[in-house]
């Protein structure tokens, strides 16, 4: 049965729980364009992120619409997010990945952009902030306690990435709490309620 939810839902997968047999199953779900792109990846981690992102999207969308994951068809578009071909009236979506985490967001009401970033304590976030956002922002972050400044940097970084994926001015951007990740969802229209976060093992039923 279809479960149409208001607002938006973010599905989050820890890819360390996925084994080779499951990967083989998910490869069979890919369309021709997706399979060709999957084969071109040189880095195994990036190839795995791509595959699991598409698998997670299909499982999440299948649960939302009440259809089998393999029935969801996507068109690969160079330099852009994939386009949903079937079902034609499917929800808006966005896919993100960072390290061993993969995520996708779905909404039946509004276009959206999702970004996730692992908070790496080895990164010089002040140097990154100066490069990405300018010296004024870096100075603001430097005045904060270390962990608070790091969290503020990743929130700003993820929001910028999510807005870029949205491809238009965001009406709202929402940050979600997570132990390892900065998670930000930006939407073209305000959400009726806060996004739901679903932790997924990628089981299709």
PDB file of C-alpha atoms in Angstrom:
ATOM      1  CA  UNK A   1       0.000   0.000   0.000  1.00  0.00           C
ATOM      2  CA  UNK A   2       1.192   3.516  -0.796  1.00  0.00           C
ATOM      3  CA  UNK A   3       2.130   5.689   2.177  1.00  0.00           C
ATOM      4  CA  UNK A   4       1.958   9.343   1.060  1.00  0.00           C
ATOM      5  CA  UNK A   5       3.451  11.552   3.745  1.00  0.00           C
ATOM      6  CA  UNK A   6       3.210  15.340   4.025  1.00  0.00           C
ATOM      7  CA  UNK A   7       6.385  17.359   4.133  1.00  0.00           C
ATOM      8  CA  UNK A   8       9.550  15.396   3.393  1.00  0.00           C
ATOM      9  CA  UNK A   9      11.273  12.193   4.459  1.00  0.00           C
ATOM     10  CA  UNK A  10      15.028  11.623   4.617  1.00  0.00           C
ATOM     11  CA  UNK A  11      16.268   8.039   4.347  1.00  0.00           C
ATOM     12  CA  UNK A  12      19.718   7.386   5.788  1.00  0.00           C
ATOM     13  CA  UNK A  13      21.814   4.261   5.165  1.00  0.00           C
ATOM     14  CA  UNK A  14      25.031   3.083   6.819  1.00  0.00           C
ATOM     15  CA  UNK A  15      26.604   1.300   3.844  1.00  0.00           C
ATOM     16  CA  UNK A  16      28.759  -0.884   6.096  1.00  0.00           C
ATOM     17  CA  UNK A  17      25.723  -3.137   6.600  1.00  0.00           C
ATOM     18  CA  UNK A  18      25.479  -3.971   2.874  1.00  0.00           C
ATOM     19  CA  UNK A  19      27.232  -7.102   1.605  1.00  0.00           C
ATOM     20  CA  UNK A  20      28.334  -8.236  -1.881  1.00  0.00           C
ATOM     21  CA  UNK A  21      25.188 -10.296  -2.514  1.00  0.00           C
ATOM     22  CA  UNK A  22      22.970  -7.289  -1.896  1.00  0.00           C
ATOM     23  CA  UNK A  23      25.130  -5.122  -4.160  1.00  0.00           C
ATOM     24  CA  UNK A  24      24.644  -7.618  -6.985  1.00  0.00           C
ATOM     25  CA  UNK A  25      20.882  -7.401  -6.509  1.00  0.00           C
ATOM     26  CA  UNK A  26      20.955  -3.600  -6.629  1.00  0.00           C
ATOM     27  CA  UNK A  27      23.063  -3.581  -9.799  1.00  0.00           C
ATOM     28  CA  UNK A  28      20.219  -5.433 -11.536  1.00  0.00           C
ATOM     29  CA  UNK A  29      17.908  -2.499 -10.741  1.00  0.00           C
ATOM     30  CA  UNK A  30      19.999   0.027 -12.677  1.00  0.00           C
ATOM     31  CA  UNK A  31      18.879   1.277 -16.074  1.00  0.00           C
ATOM     32  CA  UNK A  32      21.234   1.205 -19.058  1.00  0.00           C
ATOM     33  CA  UNK A  33      22.524   4.748 -18.515  1.00  0.00           C
ATOM     34  CA  UNK A  34      23.017   4.179 -14.807  1.00  0.00           C
ATOM     35  CA  UNK A  35      24.810   0.880 -15.400  1.00  0.00           C
ATOM     36  CA  UNK A  36      27.163   2.545 -17.884  1.00  0.00           C
ATOM     37  CA  UNK A  37      27.995   5.305 -15.417  1.00  0.00           C
ATOM     38  CA  UNK A  38      28.424   2.787 -12.593  1.00  0.00           C
ATOM     39  CA  UNK A  39      30.966   0.874 -14.689  1.00  0.00           C
ATOM     40  CA  UNK A  40      32.996   4.025 -15.384  1.00  0.00           C
ATOM     41  CA  UNK A  41      33.803   4.819 -11.749  1.00  0.00           C
ATOM     42  CA  UNK A  42      37.481   4.255 -10.984  1.00  0.00           C
ATOM     43  CA  UNK A  43      37.309   4.577  -7.201  1.00  0.00           C
ATOM     44  CA  UNK A  44      35.521   1.610  -5.560  1.00  0.00           C
ATOM     45  CA  UNK A  45      34.117   3.777  -2.747  1.00  0.00           C
ATOM     46  CA  UNK A  46      32.577   6.264  -5.186  1.00  0.00           C
ATOM     47  CA  UNK A  47      31.157   3.421  -7.293  1.00  0.00           C
ATOM     48  CA  UNK A  48      29.598   1.877  -4.191  1.00  0.00           C
ATOM     49  CA  UNK A  49      28.158   5.238  -3.091  1.00  0.00           C
ATOM     50  CA  UNK A  50      26.563   5.696  -6.496  1.00  0.00           C
ATOM     51  CA  UNK A  51      25.019   2.228  -6.513  1.00  0.00           C
ATOM     52  CA  UNK A  52      23.682   2.393  -2.971  1.00  0.00           C
ATOM     53  CA  UNK A  53      22.326   5.891  -3.511  1.00  0.00           C
ATOM     54  CA  UNK A  54      20.249   4.671  -6.448  1.00  0.00           C
ATOM     55  CA  UNK A  55      19.191   1.533  -4.542  1.00  0.00           C
ATOM     56  CA  UNK A  56      18.168   3.537  -1.472  1.00  0.00           C
ATOM     57  CA  UNK A  57      16.171   5.948  -3.645  1.00  0.00           C
ATOM     58  CA  UNK A  58      14.320   3.067  -5.296  1.00  0.00           C
ATOM     59  CA  UNK A  59      13.523   1.353  -1.995  1.00  0.00           C
ATOM     60  CA  UNK A  60      12.347   4.615  -0.392  1.00  0.00           C
ATOM     61  CA  UNK A  61      10.290   5.629  -3.412  1.00  0.00           C
ATOM     62  CA  UNK A  62       8.860   2.137  -3.714  1.00  0.00           C
ATOM     63  CA  UNK A  63       7.646   2.245  -0.119  1.00  0.00           C
ATOM     64  CA  UNK A  64       6.201   5.711  -0.636  1.00  0.00           C
ATOM     65  CA  UNK A  65       4.287   4.803  -3.801  1.00  0.00           C
ATOM     66  CA  UNK A  66       3.572   1.136  -3.172  1.00  0.00           C
ATOM     67  CA  UNK A  67       5.585  -0.181  -6.136  1.00  0.00           C
ATOM     68  CA  UNK A  68       8.544  -2.545  -6.486  1.00  0.00           C
ATOM     69  CA  UNK A  69      11.991  -0.863  -6.393  1.00  0.00           C
ATOM     70  CA  UNK A  70      12.949  -2.496  -9.708  1.00  0.00           C
ATOM     71  CA  UNK A  71       9.937  -0.827 -11.384  1.00  0.00           C
ATOM     72  CA  UNK A  72      11.322   2.668 -10.770  1.00  0.00           C
ATOM     73  CA  UNK A  73      13.086   3.955 -13.887  1.00  0.00           C
ATOM     74  CA  UNK A  74      15.627   6.800 -13.825  1.00  0.00           C
ATOM     75  CA  UNK A  75      17.221   8.664 -16.720  1.00  0.00           C
ATOM     76  CA  UNK A  76      20.901   9.498 -16.327  1.00  0.00           C
ATOM     77  CA  UNK A  77      21.744  13.132 -17.157  1.00  0.00           C
ATOM     78  CA  UNK A  78      25.421  14.180 -17.393  1.00  0.00           C
ATOM     79  CA  UNK A  79      26.271  16.843 -14.831  1.00  0.00           C
ATOM     80  CA  UNK A  80      22.759  16.807 -13.365  1.00  0.00           C
ATOM     81  CA  UNK A  81      20.664  14.785 -10.970  1.00  0.00           C
ATOM     82  CA  UNK A  82      18.853  11.837 -12.552  1.00  0.00           C
ATOM     83  CA  UNK A  83      15.297  12.329 -13.817  1.00  0.00           C
ATOM     84  CA  UNK A  84      12.453  10.073 -12.783  1.00  0.00           C
ATOM     85  CA  UNK A  85      10.867   8.373 -15.811  1.00  0.00           C
ATOM     86  CA  UNK A  86       8.536   5.907 -14.136  1.00  0.00           C
ATOM     87  CA  UNK A  87       6.307   6.450 -12.308  1.00  0.00           C
ATOM     88  CA  UNK A  88       5.884   9.764 -14.152  1.00  0.00           C
ATOM     89  CA  UNK A  89       3.996  11.345 -11.248  1.00  0.00           C
ATOM     90  CA  UNK A  90       6.560  10.331  -8.652  1.00  0.00           C
ATOM     91  CA  UNK A  91       7.834  12.534  -5.830  1.00  0.00           C
ATOM     92  CA  UNK A  92      10.648  15.062  -5.865  1.00  0.00           C
ATOM     93  CA  UNK A  93      13.930  13.619  -4.622  1.00  0.00           C
ATOM     94  CA  UNK A  94      17.578  14.348  -3.854  1.00  0.00           C
ATOM     95  CA  UNK A  95      20.498  11.963  -3.164  1.00  0.00           C
ATOM     96  CA  UNK A  96      23.583  12.610  -1.021  1.00  0.00           C
ATOM     97  CA  UNK A  97      26.561  10.670   0.326  1.00  0.00           C
ATOM     98  CA  UNK A  98      29.554  11.193   2.594  1.00  0.00           C
ATOM     99  CA  UNK A  99      31.988   8.493   3.676  1.00  0.00           C
ATOM    100  CA  UNK A 100      30.071   5.325   4.524  1.00  0.00           C
ATOM    101  CA  UNK A 101      26.747   7.178   4.766  1.00  0.00           C
ATOM    102  CA  UNK A 102      24.240   7.416   1.898  1.00  0.00           C
ATOM    103  CA  UNK A 103      20.978   9.364   2.022  1.00  0.00           C
ATOM    104  CA  UNK A 104      18.028  10.397  -0.078  1.00  0.00           C
ATOM    105  CA  UNK A 105      15.151  12.791   0.543  1.00  0.00           C
ATOM    106  CA  UNK A 106      11.643  12.524  -0.916  1.00  0.00           C
ATOM    107  CA  UNK A 107       8.735  14.957  -1.011  1.00  0.00           C
ATOM    108  CA  UNK A 108       5.413  14.824  -2.826  1.00  0.00           C
ATOM    109  CA  UNK A 109       4.870  18.553  -2.306  1.00  0.00           C
ATOM    110  CA  UNK A 110       8.053  20.470  -3.162  1.00  0.00           C
ATOM    111  CA  UNK A 111      11.408  20.259  -4.975  1.00  0.00           C
ATOM    112  CA  UNK A 112      14.276  19.783  -2.550  1.00  0.00           C
ATOM    113  CA  UNK A 113      18.029  19.503  -2.183  1.00  0.00           C
ATOM    114  CA  UNK A 114      19.768  17.333   0.401  1.00  0.00           C
ATOM    115  CA  UNK A 115      23.358  17.339   1.614  1.00  0.00           C
ATOM    116  CA  UNK A 116      25.120  15.260   4.254  1.00  0.00           C
ATOM    117  CA  UNK A 117      28.708  15.730   5.431  1.00  0.00           C
ATOM    118  CA  UNK A 118      30.729  13.661   7.887  1.00  0.00           C
ATOM    119  CA  UNK A 119      32.179  15.932  10.558  1.00  0.00           C
ATOM    120  CA  UNK A 120      35.892  15.160  10.277  1.00  0.00           C
ATOM    121  CA  UNK A 121      37.869  16.467  13.303  1.00  0.00           C
ATOM    122  CA  UNK A 122      41.083  16.379  11.234  1.00  0.00           C
ATOM    123  CA  UNK A 123      39.892  19.085   8.858  1.00  0.00           C
ATOM    124  CA  UNK A 124      40.994  22.681   9.297  1.00  0.00           C
ATOM    125  CA  UNK A 125      37.494  24.124   9.136  1.00  0.00           C
ATOM    126  CA  UNK A 126      38.705  27.709   9.562  1.00  0.00           C
ATOM    127  CA  UNK A 127      40.912  27.411   6.476  1.00  0.00           C
ATOM    128  CA  UNK A 128      38.039  25.833   4.563  1.00  0.00           C
ATOM    129  CA  UNK A 129      35.675  28.580   5.750  1.00  0.00           C
ATOM    130  CA  UNK A 130      38.068  31.303   4.571  1.00  0.00           C
ATOM    131  CA  UNK A 131      38.331  29.650   1.167  1.00  0.00           C
ATOM    132  CA  UNK A 132      34.632  28.874   0.716  1.00  0.00           C
ATOM    133  CA  UNK A 133      32.872  31.712   2.551  1.00  0.00           C
ATOM    134  CA  UNK A 134      35.450  34.468   3.049  1.00  0.00           C
ATOM    135  CA  UNK A 135      37.418  35.917   5.974  1.00  0.00           C
ATOM    136  CA  UNK A 136      34.389  37.440   7.739  1.00  0.00           C
ATOM    137  CA  UNK A 137      32.703  34.066   8.177  1.00  0.00           C
ATOM    138  CA  UNK A 138      35.974  32.452   9.245  1.00  0.00           C
ATOM    139  CA  UNK A 139      36.417  35.179  11.870  1.00  0.00           C
ATOM    140  CA  UNK A 140      32.893  34.527  13.200  1.00  0.00           C
ATOM    141  CA  UNK A 141      33.608  30.813  13.524  1.00  0.00           C
ATOM    142  CA  UNK A 142      36.926  31.463  15.215  1.00  0.00           C
ATOM    143  CA  UNK A 143      35.140  33.264  18.052  1.00  0.00           C
ATOM    144  CA  UNK A 144      33.100  30.179  18.888  1.00  0.00           C
ATOM    145  CA  UNK A 145      34.213  27.248  21.081  1.00  0.00           C
ATOM    146  CA  UNK A 146      35.946  24.603  18.971  1.00  0.00           C
ATOM    147  CA  UNK A 147      33.115  22.075  18.658  1.00  0.00           C
ATOM    148  CA  UNK A 148      30.462  24.748  18.265  1.00  0.00           C
ATOM    149  CA  UNK A 149      32.487  26.404  15.516  1.00  0.00           C
ATOM    150  CA  UNK A 150      33.004  23.083  13.746  1.00  0.00           C
ATOM    151  CA  UNK A 151      29.274  22.348  13.869  1.00  0.00           C
ATOM    152  CA  UNK A 152      28.462  25.844  12.552  1.00  0.00           C
ATOM    153  CA  UNK A 153      30.894  25.393   9.653  1.00  0.00           C
ATOM    154  CA  UNK A 154      29.399  22.063   8.608  1.00  0.00           C
ATOM    155  CA  UNK A 155      25.868  23.444   8.880  1.00  0.00           C
ATOM    156  CA  UNK A 156      26.810  26.346   6.590  1.00  0.00           C
ATOM    157  CA  UNK A 157      28.695  24.058   4.181  1.00  0.00           C
ATOM    158  CA  UNK A 158      25.838  21.541   3.956  1.00  0.00           C
ATOM    159  CA  UNK A 159      23.267  24.290   3.511  1.00  0.00           C
ATOM    160  CA  UNK A 160      25.264  25.745   0.597  1.00  0.00           C
ATOM    161  CA  UNK A 161      25.503  22.307  -1.026  1.00  0.00           C
ATOM    162  CA  UNK A 162      21.799  21.569  -0.468  1.00  0.00           C
ATOM    163  CA  UNK A 163      20.808  24.924  -1.990  1.00  0.00           C
ATOM    164  CA  UNK A 164      23.006  24.206  -5.001  1.00  0.00           C
ATOM    165  CA  UNK A 165      21.291  20.848  -5.512  1.00  0.00           C
ATOM    166  CA  UNK A 166      17.879  22.493  -5.184  1.00  0.00           C
ATOM    167  CA  UNK A 167      18.809  24.757  -8.093  1.00  0.00           C
ATOM    168  CA  UNK A 168      16.715  27.717  -6.972  1.00  0.00           C
ATOM    169  CA  UNK A 169      16.195  29.980  -4.001  1.00  0.00           C
ATOM    170  CA  UNK A 170      15.240  27.977  -0.936  1.00  0.00           C
ATOM    171  CA  UNK A 171      12.103  28.873   1.001  1.00  0.00           C
ATOM    172  CA  UNK A 172      13.423  26.903   3.973  1.00  0.00           C
ATOM    173  CA  UNK A 173      16.504  24.968   5.036  1.00  0.00           C
ATOM    174  CA  UNK A 174      16.316  22.522   7.927  1.00  0.00           C
ATOM    175  CA  UNK A 175      19.218  20.921   9.796  1.00  0.00           C
ATOM    176  CA  UNK A 176      18.733  17.516  11.424  1.00  0.00           C
ATOM    177  CA  UNK A 177      20.649  16.183  14.412  1.00  0.00           C
ATOM    178  CA  UNK A 178      22.966  13.210  13.932  1.00  0.00           C
ATOM    179  CA  UNK A 179      25.974  11.927  15.860  1.00  0.00           C
ATOM    180  CA  UNK A 180      28.339  11.783  12.858  1.00  0.00           C
ATOM    181  CA  UNK A 181      26.773  13.908  10.155  1.00  0.00           C
ATOM    182  CA  UNK A 182      25.710  17.392   9.267  1.00  0.00           C
ATOM    183  CA  UNK A 183      22.353  16.925   7.495  1.00  0.00           C
ATOM    184  CA  UNK A 184      20.616  19.843   5.781  1.00  0.00           C
ATOM    185  CA  UNK A 185      17.485  19.757   3.618  1.00  0.00           C
ATOM    186  CA  UNK A 186      16.557  22.829   1.561  1.00  0.00           C
ATOM    187  CA  UNK A 187      13.120  23.108  -0.051  1.00  0.00           C
ATOM    188  CA  UNK A 188      11.516  25.336  -2.673  1.00  0.00           C
ATOM    189  CA  UNK A 189       8.393  25.725  -0.512  1.00  0.00           C
ATOM    190  CA  UNK A 190       8.037  25.680   3.271  1.00  0.00           C
ATOM    191  CA  UNK A 191       7.344  22.236   4.721  1.00  0.00           C
ATOM    192  CA  UNK A 192       4.125  21.585   6.604  1.00  0.00           C
ATOM    193  CA  UNK A 193       6.110  19.710   9.246  1.00  0.00           C
ATOM    194  CA  UNK A 194       9.684  18.847  10.120  1.00  0.00           C
ATOM    195  CA  UNK A 195      11.323  16.218   7.876  1.00  0.00           C
ATOM    196  CA  UNK A 196      11.138  12.652   9.142  1.00  0.00           C
ATOM    197  CA  UNK A 197      14.446  10.762   9.393  1.00  0.00           C
ATOM    198  CA  UNK A 198      14.314   7.047   8.540  1.00  0.00           C
ATOM    199  CA  UNK A 199      17.307   4.807   9.247  1.00  0.00           C
ATOM    200  CA  UNK A 200      17.338   2.159   6.548  1.00  0.00           C
ATOM    201  CA  UNK A 201      18.848  -1.272   6.187  1.00  0.00           C
ATOM    202  CA  UNK A 202      17.773  -1.172   2.532  1.00  0.00           C
ATOM    203  CA  UNK A 203      15.326  -4.035   2.894  1.00  0.00           C
ATOM    204  CA  UNK A 204      12.722  -3.555   0.130  1.00  0.00           C
ATOM    205  CA  UNK A 205       9.817  -4.750   2.254  1.00  0.00           C
TER     206      UNK A 205
END
